[in-house]
PDB file of C-alpha atoms in Angstrom:
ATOM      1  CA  UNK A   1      25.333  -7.736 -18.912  1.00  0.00           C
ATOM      2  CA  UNK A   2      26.840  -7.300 -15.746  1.00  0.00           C
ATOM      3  CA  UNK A   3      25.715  -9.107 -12.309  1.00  0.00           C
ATOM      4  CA  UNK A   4      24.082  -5.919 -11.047  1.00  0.00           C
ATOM      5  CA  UNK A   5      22.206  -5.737 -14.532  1.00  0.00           C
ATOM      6  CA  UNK A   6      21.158  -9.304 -14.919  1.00  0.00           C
ATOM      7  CA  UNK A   7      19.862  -9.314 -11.323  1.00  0.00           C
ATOM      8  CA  UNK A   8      17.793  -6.348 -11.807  1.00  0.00           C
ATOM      9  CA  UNK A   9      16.630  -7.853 -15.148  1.00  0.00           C
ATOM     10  CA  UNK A  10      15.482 -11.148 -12.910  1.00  0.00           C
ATOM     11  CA  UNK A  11      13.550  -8.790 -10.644  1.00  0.00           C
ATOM     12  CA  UNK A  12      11.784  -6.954 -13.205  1.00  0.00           C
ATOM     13  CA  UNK A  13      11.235 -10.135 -15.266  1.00  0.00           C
ATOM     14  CA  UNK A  14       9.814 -11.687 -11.754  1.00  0.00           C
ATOM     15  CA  UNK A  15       8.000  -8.764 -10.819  1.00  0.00           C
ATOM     16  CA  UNK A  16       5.861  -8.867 -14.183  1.00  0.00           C
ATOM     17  CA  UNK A  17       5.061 -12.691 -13.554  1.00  0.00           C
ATOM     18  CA  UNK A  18       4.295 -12.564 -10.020  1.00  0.00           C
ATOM     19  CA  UNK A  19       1.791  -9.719 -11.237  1.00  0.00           C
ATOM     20  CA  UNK A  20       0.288 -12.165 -14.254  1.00  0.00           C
ATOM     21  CA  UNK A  21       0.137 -15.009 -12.038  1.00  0.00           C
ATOM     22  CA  UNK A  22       0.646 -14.952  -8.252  1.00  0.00           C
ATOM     23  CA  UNK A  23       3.349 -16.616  -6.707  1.00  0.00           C
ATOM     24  CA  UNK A  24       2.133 -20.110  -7.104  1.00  0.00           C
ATOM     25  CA  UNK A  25       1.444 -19.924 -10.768  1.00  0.00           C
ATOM     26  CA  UNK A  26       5.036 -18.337 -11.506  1.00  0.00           C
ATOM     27  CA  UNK A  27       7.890 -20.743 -11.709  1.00  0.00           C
ATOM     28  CA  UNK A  28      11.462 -20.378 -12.134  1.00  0.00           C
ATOM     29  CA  UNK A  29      11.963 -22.030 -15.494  1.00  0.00           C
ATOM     30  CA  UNK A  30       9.022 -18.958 -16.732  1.00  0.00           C
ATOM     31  CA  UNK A  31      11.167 -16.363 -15.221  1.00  0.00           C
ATOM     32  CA  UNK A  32      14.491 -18.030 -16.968  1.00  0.00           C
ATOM     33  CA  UNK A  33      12.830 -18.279 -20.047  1.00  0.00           C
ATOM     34  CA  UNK A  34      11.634 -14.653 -20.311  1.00  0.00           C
ATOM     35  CA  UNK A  35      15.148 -13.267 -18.930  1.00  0.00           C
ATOM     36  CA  UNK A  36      16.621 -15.849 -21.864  1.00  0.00           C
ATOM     37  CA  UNK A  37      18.967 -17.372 -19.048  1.00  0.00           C
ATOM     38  CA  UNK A  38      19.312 -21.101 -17.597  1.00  0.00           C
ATOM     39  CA  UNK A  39      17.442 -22.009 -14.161  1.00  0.00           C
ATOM     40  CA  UNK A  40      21.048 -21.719 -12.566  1.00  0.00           C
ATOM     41  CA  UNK A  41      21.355 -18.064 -12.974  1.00  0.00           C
ATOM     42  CA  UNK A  42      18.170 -17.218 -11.449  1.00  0.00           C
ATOM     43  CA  UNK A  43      19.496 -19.400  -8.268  1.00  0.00           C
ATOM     44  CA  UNK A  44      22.491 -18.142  -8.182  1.00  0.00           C
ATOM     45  CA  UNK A  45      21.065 -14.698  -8.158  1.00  0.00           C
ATOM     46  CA  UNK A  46      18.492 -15.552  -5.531  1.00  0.00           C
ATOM     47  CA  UNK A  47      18.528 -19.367  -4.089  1.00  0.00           C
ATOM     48  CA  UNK A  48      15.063 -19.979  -5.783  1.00  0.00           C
ATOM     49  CA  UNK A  49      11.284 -18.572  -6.393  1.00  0.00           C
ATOM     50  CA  UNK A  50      10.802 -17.316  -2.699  1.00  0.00           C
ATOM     51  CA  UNK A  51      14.395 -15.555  -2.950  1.00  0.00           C
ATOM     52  CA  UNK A  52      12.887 -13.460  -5.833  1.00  0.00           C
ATOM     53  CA  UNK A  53      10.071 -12.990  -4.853  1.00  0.00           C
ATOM     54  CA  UNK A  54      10.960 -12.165  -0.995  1.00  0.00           C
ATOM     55  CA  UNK A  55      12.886  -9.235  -3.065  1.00  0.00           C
ATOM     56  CA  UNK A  56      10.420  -8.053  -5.106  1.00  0.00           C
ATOM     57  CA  UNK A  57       7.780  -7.863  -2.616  1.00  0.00           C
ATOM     58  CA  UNK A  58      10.509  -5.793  -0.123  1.00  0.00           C
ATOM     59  CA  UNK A  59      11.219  -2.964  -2.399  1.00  0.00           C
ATOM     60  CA  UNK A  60       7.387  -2.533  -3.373  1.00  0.00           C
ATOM     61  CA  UNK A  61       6.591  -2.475   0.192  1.00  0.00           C
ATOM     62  CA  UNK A  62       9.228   0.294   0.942  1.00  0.00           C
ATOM     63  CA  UNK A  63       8.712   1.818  -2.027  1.00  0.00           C
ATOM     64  CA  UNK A  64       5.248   2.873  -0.998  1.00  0.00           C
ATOM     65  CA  UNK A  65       5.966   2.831   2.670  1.00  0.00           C
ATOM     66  CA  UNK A  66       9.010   5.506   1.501  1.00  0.00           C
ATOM     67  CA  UNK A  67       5.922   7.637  -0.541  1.00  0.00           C
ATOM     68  CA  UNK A  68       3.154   8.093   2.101  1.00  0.00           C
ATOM     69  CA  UNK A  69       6.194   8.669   4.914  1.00  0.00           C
ATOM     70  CA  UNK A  70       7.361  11.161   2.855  1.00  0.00           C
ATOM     71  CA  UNK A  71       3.864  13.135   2.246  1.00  0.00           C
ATOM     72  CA  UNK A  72       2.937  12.875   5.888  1.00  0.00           C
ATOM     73  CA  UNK A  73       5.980  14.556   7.226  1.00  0.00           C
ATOM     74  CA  UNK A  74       6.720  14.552  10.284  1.00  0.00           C
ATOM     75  CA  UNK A  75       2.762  15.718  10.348  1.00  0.00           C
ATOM     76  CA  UNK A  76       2.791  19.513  10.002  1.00  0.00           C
ATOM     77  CA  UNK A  77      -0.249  21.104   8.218  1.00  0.00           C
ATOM     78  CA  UNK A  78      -3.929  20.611   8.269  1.00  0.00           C
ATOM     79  CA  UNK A  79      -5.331  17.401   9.028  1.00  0.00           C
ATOM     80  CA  UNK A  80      -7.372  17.380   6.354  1.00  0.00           C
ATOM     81  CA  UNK A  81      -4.576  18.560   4.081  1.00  0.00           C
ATOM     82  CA  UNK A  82      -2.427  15.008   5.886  1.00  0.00           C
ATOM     83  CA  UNK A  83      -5.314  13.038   4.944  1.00  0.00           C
ATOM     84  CA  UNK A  84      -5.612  14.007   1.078  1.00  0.00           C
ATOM     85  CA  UNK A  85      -1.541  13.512   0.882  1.00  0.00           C
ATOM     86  CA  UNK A  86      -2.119   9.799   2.258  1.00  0.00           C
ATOM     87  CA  UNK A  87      -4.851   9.260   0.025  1.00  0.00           C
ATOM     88  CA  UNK A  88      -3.304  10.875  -2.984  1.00  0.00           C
ATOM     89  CA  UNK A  89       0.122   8.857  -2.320  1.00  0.00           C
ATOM     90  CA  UNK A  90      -1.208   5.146  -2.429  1.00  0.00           C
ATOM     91  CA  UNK A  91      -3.852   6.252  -5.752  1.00  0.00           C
ATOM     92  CA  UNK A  92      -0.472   7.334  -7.500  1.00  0.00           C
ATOM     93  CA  UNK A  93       1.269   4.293  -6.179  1.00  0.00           C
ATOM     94  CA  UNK A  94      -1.490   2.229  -7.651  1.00  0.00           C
ATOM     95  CA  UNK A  95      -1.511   4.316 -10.876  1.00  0.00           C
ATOM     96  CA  UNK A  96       2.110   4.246 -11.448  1.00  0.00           C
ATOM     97  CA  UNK A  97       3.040   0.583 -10.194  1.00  0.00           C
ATOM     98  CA  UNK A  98       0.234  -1.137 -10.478  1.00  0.00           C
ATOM     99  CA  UNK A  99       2.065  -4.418 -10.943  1.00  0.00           C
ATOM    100  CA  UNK A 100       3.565  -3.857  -7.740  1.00  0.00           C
ATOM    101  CA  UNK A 101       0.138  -3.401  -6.092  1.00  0.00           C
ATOM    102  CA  UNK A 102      -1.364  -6.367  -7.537  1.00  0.00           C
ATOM    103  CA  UNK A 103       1.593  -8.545  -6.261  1.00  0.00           C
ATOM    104  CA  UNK A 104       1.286  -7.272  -2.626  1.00  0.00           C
ATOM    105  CA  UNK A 105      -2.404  -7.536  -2.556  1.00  0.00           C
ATOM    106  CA  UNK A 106      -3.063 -10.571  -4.419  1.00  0.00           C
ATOM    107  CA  UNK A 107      -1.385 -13.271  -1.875  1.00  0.00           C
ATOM    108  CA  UNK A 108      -2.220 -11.019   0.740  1.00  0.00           C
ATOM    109  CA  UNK A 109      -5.209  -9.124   0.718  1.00  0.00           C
ATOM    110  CA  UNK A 110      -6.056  -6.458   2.442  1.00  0.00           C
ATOM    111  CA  UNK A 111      -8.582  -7.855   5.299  1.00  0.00           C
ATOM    112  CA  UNK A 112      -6.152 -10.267   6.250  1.00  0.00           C
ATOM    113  CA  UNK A 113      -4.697 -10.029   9.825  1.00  0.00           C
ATOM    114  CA  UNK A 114      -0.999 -11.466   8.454  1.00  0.00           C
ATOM    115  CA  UNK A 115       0.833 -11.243   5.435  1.00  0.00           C
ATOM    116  CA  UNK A 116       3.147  -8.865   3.634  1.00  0.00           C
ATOM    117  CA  UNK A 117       0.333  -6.096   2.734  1.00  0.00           C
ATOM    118  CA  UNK A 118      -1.385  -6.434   5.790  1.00  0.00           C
ATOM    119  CA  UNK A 119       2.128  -5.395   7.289  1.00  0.00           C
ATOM    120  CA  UNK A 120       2.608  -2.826   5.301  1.00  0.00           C
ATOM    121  CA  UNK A 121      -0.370  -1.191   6.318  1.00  0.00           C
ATOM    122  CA  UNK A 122       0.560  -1.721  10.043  1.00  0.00           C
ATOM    123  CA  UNK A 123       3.618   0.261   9.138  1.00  0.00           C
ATOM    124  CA  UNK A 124       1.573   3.173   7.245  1.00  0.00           C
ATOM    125  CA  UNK A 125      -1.162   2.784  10.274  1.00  0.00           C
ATOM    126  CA  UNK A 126       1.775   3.558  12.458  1.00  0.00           C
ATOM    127  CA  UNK A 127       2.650   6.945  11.296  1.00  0.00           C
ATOM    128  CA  UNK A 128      -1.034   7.908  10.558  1.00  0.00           C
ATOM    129  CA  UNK A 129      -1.768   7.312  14.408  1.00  0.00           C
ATOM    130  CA  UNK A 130       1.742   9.124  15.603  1.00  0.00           C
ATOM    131  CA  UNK A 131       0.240  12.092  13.752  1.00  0.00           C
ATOM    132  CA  UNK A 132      -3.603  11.597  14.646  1.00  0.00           C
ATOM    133  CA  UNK A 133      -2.617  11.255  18.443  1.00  0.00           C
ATOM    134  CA  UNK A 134      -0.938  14.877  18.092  1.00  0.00           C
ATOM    135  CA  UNK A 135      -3.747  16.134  16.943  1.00  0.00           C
ATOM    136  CA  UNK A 136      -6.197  14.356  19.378  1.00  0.00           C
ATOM    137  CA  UNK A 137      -4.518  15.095  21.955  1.00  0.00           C
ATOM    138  CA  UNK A 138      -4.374  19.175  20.840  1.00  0.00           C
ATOM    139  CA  UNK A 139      -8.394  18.960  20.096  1.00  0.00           C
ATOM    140  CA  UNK A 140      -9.479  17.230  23.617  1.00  0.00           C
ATOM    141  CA  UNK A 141      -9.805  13.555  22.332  1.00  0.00           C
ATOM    142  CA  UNK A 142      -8.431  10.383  23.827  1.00  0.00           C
ATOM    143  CA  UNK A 143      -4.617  10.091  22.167  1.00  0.00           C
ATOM    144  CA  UNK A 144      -5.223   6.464  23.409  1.00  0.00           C
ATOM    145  CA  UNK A 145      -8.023   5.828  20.835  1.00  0.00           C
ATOM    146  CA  UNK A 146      -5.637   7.728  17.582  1.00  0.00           C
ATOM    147  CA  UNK A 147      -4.422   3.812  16.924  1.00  0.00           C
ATOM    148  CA  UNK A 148      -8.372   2.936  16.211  1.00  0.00           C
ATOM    149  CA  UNK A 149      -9.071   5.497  13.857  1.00  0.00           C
ATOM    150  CA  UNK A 150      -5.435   5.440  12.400  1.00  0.00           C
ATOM    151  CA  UNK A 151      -6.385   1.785  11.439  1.00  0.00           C
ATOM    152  CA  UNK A 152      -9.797   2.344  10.392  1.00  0.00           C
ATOM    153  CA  UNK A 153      -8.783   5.257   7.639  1.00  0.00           C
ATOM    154  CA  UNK A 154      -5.543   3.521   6.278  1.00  0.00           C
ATOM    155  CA  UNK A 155      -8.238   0.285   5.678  1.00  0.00           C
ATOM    156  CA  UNK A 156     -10.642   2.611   3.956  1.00  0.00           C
ATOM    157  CA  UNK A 157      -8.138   3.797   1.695  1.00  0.00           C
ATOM    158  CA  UNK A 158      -6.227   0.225   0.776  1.00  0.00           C
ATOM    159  CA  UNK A 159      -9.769  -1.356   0.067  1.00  0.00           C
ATOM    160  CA  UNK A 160     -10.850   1.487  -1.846  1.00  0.00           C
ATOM    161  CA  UNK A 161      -7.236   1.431  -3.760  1.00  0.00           C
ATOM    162  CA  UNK A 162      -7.366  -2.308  -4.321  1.00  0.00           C
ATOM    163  CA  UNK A 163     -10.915  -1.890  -5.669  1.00  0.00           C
ATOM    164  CA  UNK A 164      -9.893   1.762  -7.861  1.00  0.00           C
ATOM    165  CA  UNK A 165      -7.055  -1.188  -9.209  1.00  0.00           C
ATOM    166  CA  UNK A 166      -9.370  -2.747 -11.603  1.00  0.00           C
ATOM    167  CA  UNK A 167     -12.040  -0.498 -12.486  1.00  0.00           C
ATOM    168  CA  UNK A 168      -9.801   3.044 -12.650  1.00  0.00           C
ATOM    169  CA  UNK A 169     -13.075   5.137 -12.553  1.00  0.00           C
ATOM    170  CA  UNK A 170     -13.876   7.572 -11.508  1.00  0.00           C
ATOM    171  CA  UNK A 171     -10.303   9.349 -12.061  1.00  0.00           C
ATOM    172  CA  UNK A 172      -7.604   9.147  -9.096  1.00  0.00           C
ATOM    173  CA  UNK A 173      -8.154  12.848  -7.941  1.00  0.00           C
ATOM    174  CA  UNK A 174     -11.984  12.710  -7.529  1.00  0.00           C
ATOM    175  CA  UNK A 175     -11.498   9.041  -5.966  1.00  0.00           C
ATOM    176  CA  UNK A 176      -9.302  10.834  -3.100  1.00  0.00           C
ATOM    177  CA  UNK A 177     -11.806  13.746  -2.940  1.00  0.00           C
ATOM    178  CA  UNK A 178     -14.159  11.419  -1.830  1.00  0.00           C
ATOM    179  CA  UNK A 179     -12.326   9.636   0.330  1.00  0.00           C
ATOM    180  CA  UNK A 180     -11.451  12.691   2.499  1.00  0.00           C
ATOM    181  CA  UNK A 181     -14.694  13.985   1.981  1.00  0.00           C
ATOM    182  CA  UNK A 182     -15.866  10.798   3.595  1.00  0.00           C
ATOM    183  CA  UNK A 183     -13.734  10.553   6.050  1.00  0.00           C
ATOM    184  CA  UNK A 184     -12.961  14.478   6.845  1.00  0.00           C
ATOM    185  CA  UNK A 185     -16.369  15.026   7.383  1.00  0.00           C
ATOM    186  CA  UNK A 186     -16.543  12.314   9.539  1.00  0.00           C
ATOM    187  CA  UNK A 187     -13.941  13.318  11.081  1.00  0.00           C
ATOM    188  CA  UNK A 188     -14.667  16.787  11.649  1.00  0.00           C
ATOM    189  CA  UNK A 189     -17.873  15.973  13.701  1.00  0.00           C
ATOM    190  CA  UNK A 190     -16.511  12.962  15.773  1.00  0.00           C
ATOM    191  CA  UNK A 191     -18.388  12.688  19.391  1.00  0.00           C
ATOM    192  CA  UNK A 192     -16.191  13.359  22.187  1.00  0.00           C
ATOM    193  CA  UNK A 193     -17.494   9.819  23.590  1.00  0.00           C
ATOM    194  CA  UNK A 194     -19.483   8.148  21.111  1.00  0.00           C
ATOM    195  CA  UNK A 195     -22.422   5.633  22.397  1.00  0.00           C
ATOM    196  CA  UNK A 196     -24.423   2.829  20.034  1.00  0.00           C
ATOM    197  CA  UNK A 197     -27.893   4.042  19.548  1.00  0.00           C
ATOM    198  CA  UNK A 198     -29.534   0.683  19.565  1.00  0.00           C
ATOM    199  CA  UNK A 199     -28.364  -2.358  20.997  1.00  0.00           C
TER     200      UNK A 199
END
């Protein structure tokens, strides 16, 4: 095997672990022992457990930061047709790397202010309120306020993905029908300046 092969072995050995058992229950002799190498190669690849893991938890995050960039656009089309993209690009991330998904979410979950997933969804957030603010801004609404409602629809879909993790029903496509049913039609009756009825 050569050094480019073995490493990637490490990493996909790792990345199955960290999935089974979270970054404190993983250790490097498990990892060695299911690549069938000595604790010194996994060092030497990566300096120790946070090395590998630090790597595996970087290329999930930009792998799905790389697949709802790439659906958004630079934000052409139909909101609504935006919003089922998103939606539809984190349910196929889940579906198709689910491993992945468990390790970003389990040490950091997805109401926490800090932590790798919680970034992640800063960086998503980001673009989602670039392309809201366009189209606030073109409708009458405060651009100012896109960064809100950017936040509050990325959340809605992570903690409906990390919950559509374990119990895969109803299928992916009908789960992000109903999210942009909820939040379209939300959406598409928002109050120019919304007030609390009761106090």
């Amino acid at each position: 095997m050569t050094g480019k092969e073995r490493r990637q072995q490490l990493l996909d050995v790792a990345r199955e672990l960290f999935a089974e058992k979270g970054f404190d229950g993983t250790s490097i002799e498990e990892i060695a022992h299911r690549a069938g190498v000595s604790k010194p190669v996994v060092y030497e690849h990566f300096g120790g457990k946070e090395g590998v893991y630090a790597v595996v938890v970087d290329r999930e995050m930009q792998y799905l930061l790389d697949s709802v960039v790439a659906v958004l656009g630079d934000g052409d089309g139909h909101p609504r047709e935006l919003l089922e993209r998103a939606a539809r690009a984190l349910l196929n991330y889940i579906e198709g790397s689910s491993d992945g998904f468990r390790i970003m979410v389990r040490d950091s979950p997805v109401a926490s202010a800090t932590g790798t997933f919680s970034s992640l969804l800063n960086d998503i957030a980001s673009q989602v309120e670039h392309i809201l603010g366009l189209h606030f801004d073109a409708r009458g609404y405060d651009p100012k306020l896109a960064g809100l409602y950017a936040q509050a629809l990325v959340g809605m879909v992570a903690l409906t993905g990390q919950w559509w993790l374990e119990v895969r029903k109803p299928k992916k496509d009908e789960v992000a029908a109903h999210l942009v049913n909820l939040a379209w039609n939300g959406l598409s009756h928002l109050e120019g300046k919304p007030r609390l009825r009761s106090r």
